[in-house]
Short mmCIF file of C-alpha atoms in Angstrom, two decimals:
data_model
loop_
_atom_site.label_atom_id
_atom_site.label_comp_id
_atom_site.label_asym_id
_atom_site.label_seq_id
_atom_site.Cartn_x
_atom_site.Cartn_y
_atom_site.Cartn_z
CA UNK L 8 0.00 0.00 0.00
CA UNK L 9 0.93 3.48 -1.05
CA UNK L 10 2.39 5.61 1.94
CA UNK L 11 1.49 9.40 2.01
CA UNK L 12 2.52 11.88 4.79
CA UNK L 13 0.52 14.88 5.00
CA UNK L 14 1.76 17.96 7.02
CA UNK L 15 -0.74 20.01 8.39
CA UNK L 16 -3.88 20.99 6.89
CA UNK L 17 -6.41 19.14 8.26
CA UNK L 18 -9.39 20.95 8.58
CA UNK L 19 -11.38 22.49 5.58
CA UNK L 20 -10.26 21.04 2.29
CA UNK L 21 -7.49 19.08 3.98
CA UNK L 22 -10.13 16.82 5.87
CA UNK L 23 -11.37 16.12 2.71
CA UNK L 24 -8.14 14.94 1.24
CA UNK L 25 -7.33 13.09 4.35
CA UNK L 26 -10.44 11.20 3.79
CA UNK L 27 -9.80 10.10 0.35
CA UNK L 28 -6.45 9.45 0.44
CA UNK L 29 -6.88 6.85 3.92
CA UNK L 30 -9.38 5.29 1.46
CA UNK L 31 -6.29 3.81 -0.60
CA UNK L 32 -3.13 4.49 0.83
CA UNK L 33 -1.53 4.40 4.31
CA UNK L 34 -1.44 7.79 5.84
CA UNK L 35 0.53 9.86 8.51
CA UNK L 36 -0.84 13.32 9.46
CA UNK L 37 1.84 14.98 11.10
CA UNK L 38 1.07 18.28 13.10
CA UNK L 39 1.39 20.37 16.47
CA UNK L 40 -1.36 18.17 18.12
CA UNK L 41 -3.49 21.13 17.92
CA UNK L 42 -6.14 18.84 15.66
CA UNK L 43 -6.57 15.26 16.10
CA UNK L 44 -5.95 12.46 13.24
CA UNK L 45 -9.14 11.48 11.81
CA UNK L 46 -9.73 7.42 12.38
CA UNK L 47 -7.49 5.25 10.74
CA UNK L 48 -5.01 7.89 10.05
CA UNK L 49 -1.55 7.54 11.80
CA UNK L 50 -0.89 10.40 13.66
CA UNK L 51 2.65 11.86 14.74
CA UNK L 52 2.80 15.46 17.03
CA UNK L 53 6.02 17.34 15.62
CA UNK L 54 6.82 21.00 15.29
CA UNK L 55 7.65 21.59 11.46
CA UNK L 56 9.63 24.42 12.15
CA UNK L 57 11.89 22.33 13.99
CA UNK L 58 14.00 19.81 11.87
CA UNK L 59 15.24 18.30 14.85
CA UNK L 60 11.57 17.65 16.34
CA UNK L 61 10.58 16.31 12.88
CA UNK L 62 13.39 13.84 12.43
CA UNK L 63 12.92 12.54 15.50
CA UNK L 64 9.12 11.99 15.59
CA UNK L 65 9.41 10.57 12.30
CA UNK L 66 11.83 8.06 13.32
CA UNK L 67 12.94 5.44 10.25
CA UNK L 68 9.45 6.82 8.50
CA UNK L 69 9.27 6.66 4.68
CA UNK L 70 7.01 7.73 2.01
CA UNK L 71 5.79 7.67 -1.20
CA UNK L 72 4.88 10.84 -1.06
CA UNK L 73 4.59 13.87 1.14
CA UNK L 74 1.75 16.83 0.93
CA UNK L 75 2.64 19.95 2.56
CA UNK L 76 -0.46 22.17 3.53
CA UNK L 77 1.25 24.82 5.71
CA UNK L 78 4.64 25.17 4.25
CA UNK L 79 4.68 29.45 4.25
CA UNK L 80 8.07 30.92 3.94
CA UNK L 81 11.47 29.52 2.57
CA UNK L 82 12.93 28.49 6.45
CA UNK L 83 10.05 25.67 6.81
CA UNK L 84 10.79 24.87 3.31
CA UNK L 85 14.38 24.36 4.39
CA UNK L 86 13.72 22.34 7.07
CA UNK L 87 11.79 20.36 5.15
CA UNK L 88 14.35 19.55 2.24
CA UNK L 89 16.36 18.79 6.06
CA UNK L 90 13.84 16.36 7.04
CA UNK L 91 12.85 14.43 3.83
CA UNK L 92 15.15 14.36 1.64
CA UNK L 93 16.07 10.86 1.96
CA UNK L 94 12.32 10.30 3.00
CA UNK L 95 10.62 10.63 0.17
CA UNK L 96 10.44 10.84 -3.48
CA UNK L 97 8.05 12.80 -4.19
CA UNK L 98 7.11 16.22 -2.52
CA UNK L 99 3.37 18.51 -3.03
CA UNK L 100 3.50 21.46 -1.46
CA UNK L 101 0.15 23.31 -1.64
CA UNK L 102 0.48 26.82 -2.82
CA UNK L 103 -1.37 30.07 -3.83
CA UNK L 104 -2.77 32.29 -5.94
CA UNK L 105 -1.78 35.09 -3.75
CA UNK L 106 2.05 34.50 -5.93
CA UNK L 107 0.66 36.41 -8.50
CA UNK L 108 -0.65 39.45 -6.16
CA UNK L 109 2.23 41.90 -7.34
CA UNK L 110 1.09 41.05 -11.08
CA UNK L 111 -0.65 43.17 -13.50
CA UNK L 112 -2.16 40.98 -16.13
CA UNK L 113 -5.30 41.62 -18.55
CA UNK L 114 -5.89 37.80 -18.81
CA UNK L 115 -5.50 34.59 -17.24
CA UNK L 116 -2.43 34.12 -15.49
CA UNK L 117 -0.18 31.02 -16.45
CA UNK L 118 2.29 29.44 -13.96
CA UNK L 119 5.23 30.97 -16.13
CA UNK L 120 4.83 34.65 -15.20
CA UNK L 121 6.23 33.38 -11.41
CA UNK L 122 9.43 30.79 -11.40
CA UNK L 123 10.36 29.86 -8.53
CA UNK L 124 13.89 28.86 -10.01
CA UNK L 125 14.53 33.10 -10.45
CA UNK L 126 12.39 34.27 -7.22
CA UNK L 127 14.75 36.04 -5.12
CA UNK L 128 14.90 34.32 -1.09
CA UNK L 129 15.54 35.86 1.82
CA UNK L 130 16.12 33.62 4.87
CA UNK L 131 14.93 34.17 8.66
CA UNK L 132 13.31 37.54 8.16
CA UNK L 133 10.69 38.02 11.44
CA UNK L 134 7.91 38.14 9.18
CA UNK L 135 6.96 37.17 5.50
CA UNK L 136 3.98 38.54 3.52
CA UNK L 137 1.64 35.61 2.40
CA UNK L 138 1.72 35.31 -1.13
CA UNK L 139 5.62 36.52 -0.66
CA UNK L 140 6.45 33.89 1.62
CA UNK L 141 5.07 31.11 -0.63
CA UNK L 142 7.14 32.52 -3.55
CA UNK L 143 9.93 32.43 -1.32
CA UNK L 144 9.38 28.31 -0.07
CA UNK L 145 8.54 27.42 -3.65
CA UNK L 146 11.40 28.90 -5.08
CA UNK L 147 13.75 27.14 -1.89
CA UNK L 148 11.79 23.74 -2.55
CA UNK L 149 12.66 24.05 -6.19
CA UNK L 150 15.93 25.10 -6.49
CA UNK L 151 17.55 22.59 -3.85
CA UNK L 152 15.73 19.62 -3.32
CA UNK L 153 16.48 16.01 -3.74
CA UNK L 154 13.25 14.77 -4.40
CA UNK L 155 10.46 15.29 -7.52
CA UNK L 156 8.63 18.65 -6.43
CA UNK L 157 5.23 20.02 -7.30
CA UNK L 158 4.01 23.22 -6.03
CA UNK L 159 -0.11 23.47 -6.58
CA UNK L 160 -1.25 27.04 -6.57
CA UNK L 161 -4.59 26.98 -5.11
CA UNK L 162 -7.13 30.01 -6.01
CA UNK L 163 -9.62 30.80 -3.08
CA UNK L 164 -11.22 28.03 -1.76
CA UNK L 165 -14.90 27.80 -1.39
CA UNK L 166 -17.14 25.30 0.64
CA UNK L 167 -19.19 24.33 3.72
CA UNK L 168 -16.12 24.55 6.47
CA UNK L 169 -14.48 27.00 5.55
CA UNK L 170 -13.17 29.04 8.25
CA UNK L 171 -11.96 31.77 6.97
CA UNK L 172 -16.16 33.30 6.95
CA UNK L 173 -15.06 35.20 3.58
CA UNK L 174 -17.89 33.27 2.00
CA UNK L 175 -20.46 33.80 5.25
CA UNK L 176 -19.35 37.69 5.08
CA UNK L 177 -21.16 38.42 1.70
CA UNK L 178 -24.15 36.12 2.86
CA UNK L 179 -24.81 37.69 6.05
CA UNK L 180 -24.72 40.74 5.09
CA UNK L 181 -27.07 40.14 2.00
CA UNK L 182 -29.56 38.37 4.10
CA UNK L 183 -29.32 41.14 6.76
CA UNK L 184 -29.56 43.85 4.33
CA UNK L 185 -26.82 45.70 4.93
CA UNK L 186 -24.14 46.86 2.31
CA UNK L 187 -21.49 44.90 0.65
CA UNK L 188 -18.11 46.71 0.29
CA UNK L 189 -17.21 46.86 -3.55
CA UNK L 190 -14.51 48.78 -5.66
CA UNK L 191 -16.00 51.01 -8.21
CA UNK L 192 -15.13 48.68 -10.53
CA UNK L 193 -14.30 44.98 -9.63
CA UNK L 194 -12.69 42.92 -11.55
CA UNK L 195 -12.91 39.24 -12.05
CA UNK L 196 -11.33 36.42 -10.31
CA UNK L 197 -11.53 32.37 -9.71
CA UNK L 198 -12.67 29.65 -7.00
CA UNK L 199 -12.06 26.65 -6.62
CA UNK L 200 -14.64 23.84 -4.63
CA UNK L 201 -13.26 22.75 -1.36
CA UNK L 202 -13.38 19.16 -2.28
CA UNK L 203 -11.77 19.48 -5.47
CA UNK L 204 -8.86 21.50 -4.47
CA UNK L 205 -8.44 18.10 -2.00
CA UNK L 206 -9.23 16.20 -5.49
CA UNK L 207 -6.49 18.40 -6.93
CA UNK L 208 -3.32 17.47 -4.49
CA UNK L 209 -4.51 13.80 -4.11
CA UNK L 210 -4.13 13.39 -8.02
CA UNK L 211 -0.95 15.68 -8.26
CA UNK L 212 0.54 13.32 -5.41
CA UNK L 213 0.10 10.15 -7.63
CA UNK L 214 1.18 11.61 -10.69
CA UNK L 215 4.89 11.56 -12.13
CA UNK L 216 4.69 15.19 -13.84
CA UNK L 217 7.23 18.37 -11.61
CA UNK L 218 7.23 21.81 -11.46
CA UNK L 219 3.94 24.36 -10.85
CA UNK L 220 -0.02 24.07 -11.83
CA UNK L 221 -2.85 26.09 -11.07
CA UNK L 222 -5.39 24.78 -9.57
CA UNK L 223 -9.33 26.57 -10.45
CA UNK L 224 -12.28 25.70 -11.56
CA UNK L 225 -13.36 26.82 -15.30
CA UNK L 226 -15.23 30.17 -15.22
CA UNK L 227 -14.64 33.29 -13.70
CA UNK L 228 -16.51 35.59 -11.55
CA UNK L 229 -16.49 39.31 -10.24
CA UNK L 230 -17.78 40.32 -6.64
CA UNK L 231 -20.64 41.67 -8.37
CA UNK L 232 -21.73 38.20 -10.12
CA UNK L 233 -21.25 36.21 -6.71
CA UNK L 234 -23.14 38.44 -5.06
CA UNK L 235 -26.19 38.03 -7.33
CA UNK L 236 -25.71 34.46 -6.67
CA UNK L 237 -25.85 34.74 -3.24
CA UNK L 238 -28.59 36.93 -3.45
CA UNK L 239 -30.67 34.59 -5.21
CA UNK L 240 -30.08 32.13 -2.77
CA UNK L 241 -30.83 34.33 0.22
CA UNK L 242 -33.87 35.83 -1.43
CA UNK L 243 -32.75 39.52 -1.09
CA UNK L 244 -31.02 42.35 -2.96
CA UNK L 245 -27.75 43.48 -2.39
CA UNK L 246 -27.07 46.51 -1.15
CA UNK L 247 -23.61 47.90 -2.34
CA UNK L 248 -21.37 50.97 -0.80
CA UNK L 249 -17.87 51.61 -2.28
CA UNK L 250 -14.84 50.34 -0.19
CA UNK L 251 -12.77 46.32 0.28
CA UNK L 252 -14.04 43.08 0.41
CA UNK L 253 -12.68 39.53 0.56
CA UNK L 254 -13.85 38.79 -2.73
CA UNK L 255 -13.50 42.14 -4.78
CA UNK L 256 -10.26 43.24 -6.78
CA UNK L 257 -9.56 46.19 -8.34
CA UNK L 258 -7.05 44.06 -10.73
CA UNK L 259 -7.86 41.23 -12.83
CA UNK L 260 -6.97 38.67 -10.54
CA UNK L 261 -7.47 34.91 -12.34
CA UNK L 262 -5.37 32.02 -13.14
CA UNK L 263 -4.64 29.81 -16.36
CA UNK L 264 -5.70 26.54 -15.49
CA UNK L 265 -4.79 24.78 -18.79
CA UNK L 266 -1.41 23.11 -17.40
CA UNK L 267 -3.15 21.08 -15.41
CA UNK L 268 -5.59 20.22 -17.69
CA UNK L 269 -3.24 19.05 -20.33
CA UNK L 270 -1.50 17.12 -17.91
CA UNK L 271 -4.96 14.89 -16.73
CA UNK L 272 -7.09 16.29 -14.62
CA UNK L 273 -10.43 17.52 -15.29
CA UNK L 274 -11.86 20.75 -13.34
CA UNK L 275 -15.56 21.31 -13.24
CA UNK L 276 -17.44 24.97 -13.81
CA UNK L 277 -17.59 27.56 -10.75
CA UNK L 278 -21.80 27.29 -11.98
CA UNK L 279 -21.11 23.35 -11.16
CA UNK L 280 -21.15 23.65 -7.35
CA UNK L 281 -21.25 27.57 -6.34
CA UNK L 282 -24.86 27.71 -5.42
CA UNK L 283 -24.07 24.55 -3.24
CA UNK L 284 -21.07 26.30 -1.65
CA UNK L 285 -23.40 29.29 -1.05
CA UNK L 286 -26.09 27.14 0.58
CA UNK L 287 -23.47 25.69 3.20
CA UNK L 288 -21.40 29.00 4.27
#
């Protein structure tokens, strides 16, 4: 049986691709303790920052594969090229679109306008900006490992756990009537279905391709357009006033999906499952 080690991640989308992947392989969750191992899962309590905590929870562990969910700036991707290298293979770290922040771009973005073989990295800096700091692991991850790595940029996530209340933000304040904070002119972006970003990382983990994909679902949407959505769903007009909001951009802000689709996997339509998402949030 396949082994998979999974670091971190295991609420939202994660539990999803926990799920699935205990379903067919043999899999470690390794994390602070802060959230248990779902059954059947092996669970080992490590700090990831620490390469000395990590090699010695891990003991003589080997995998097939590792997942990284909360891999954010180029030291814990250090320590992790210090802790698997002769692990493991194969290494998925999950990524975002929040690389391409600093972009202007009129169209979908490809995986090509950021490489993390030329990204510049700065080591042990207090604090790293998000999108930044995953630039910054990618590009260490790339550059110096051992093993076969994939990076999967992940657009925003959307679906009934997610935490983050970006989702809940636009429907409570639809259904309470009260304005929704919008740039004069928003621009579109792309989602992604909480269950197929898992569907995403599980397939990129058994595949044999390297390097970056996107990772969205077909179709795009402005703040606007999800808000009629929502709206429909909450049986109320929206109310708008001009200021920020999770979901509006004043930038084209959407990614080129077509990598991954050429290399196998199939992405459904944002229309497939957003009223769904909507319903759960």
């Amino acid at each position: 049986m396949r082994t998979v080690c999974v670091i971190g991640g295991s609420r939202y989308f994660g539990r999803h691709l926990i799920e699935s992947l205990s379903a067919v392989a043999k899999v470690t969750l390794v994390n602070r303790g802060s959230m248990p191992a779902p059954p059947g899962v092996e669970h080992v309590v490590a700090d990831r920052d620490s390469a000395s905590a990590m090699t010695a929870a891990l003991g003589d562990r080997g995998f097939d594969v590792v997942i990284d969910q909360v891999c954010y700036t180029p030291d814990q991707a250090r320590t992790a090229l210090e802790v698997f290298a002769d692990r493991t293979p194969r290494y998925v770290m999950t990524s975002t679109i929040e690389v391409y922040a600093d972009l202007e771009h009129s169209g979908p973005v490809a995986e090509t306008a950021v490489d993390p073989l030329t990204v510049p990295v700065r080591h042990g800096l207090r604090e790293y900006a998000y999108g930044d700091g995953k630039r910054q692991a990618e590009a260490v991850l790339a550059r110096e490992s051992a093993f076969d790595f994939v990076s999967v940029r992940s657009t925003h996530v959307l679906g009934g756990h997610d935490f983050t209340g970006r989702l809940a933000h636009y429907k409570e304040r639809i259904a309470d009537g009260r304005p929704v904070a919008v740039h004069a002119d928003p621009k579109p972006t792309c989602f992604v279905n909480d269950r197929e970003i898992a569907a995403v990382l599980e397939w990129a983990a058994g595949a044999d391709f390297t390097g970056v994909v996107n990772a969205c679902s077909h179709g795009e949407l402005d703040v606007l357009a999800l808000c009629e959505v929502i709206a429909a769903k909450v049986g109320r007009r929206p109310v708008y006033e001009r200021g920020e909001s999770p979901y509006s951009f004043e930038r084209y802000y959407a990614m080129d999906n077509s990598r991954a689709t050429s290399l196998g996997f199939t992405f459904s339509h944002v229309s497939d499952w957003l009223e769904e998402a909507v319903a759960c949030a």
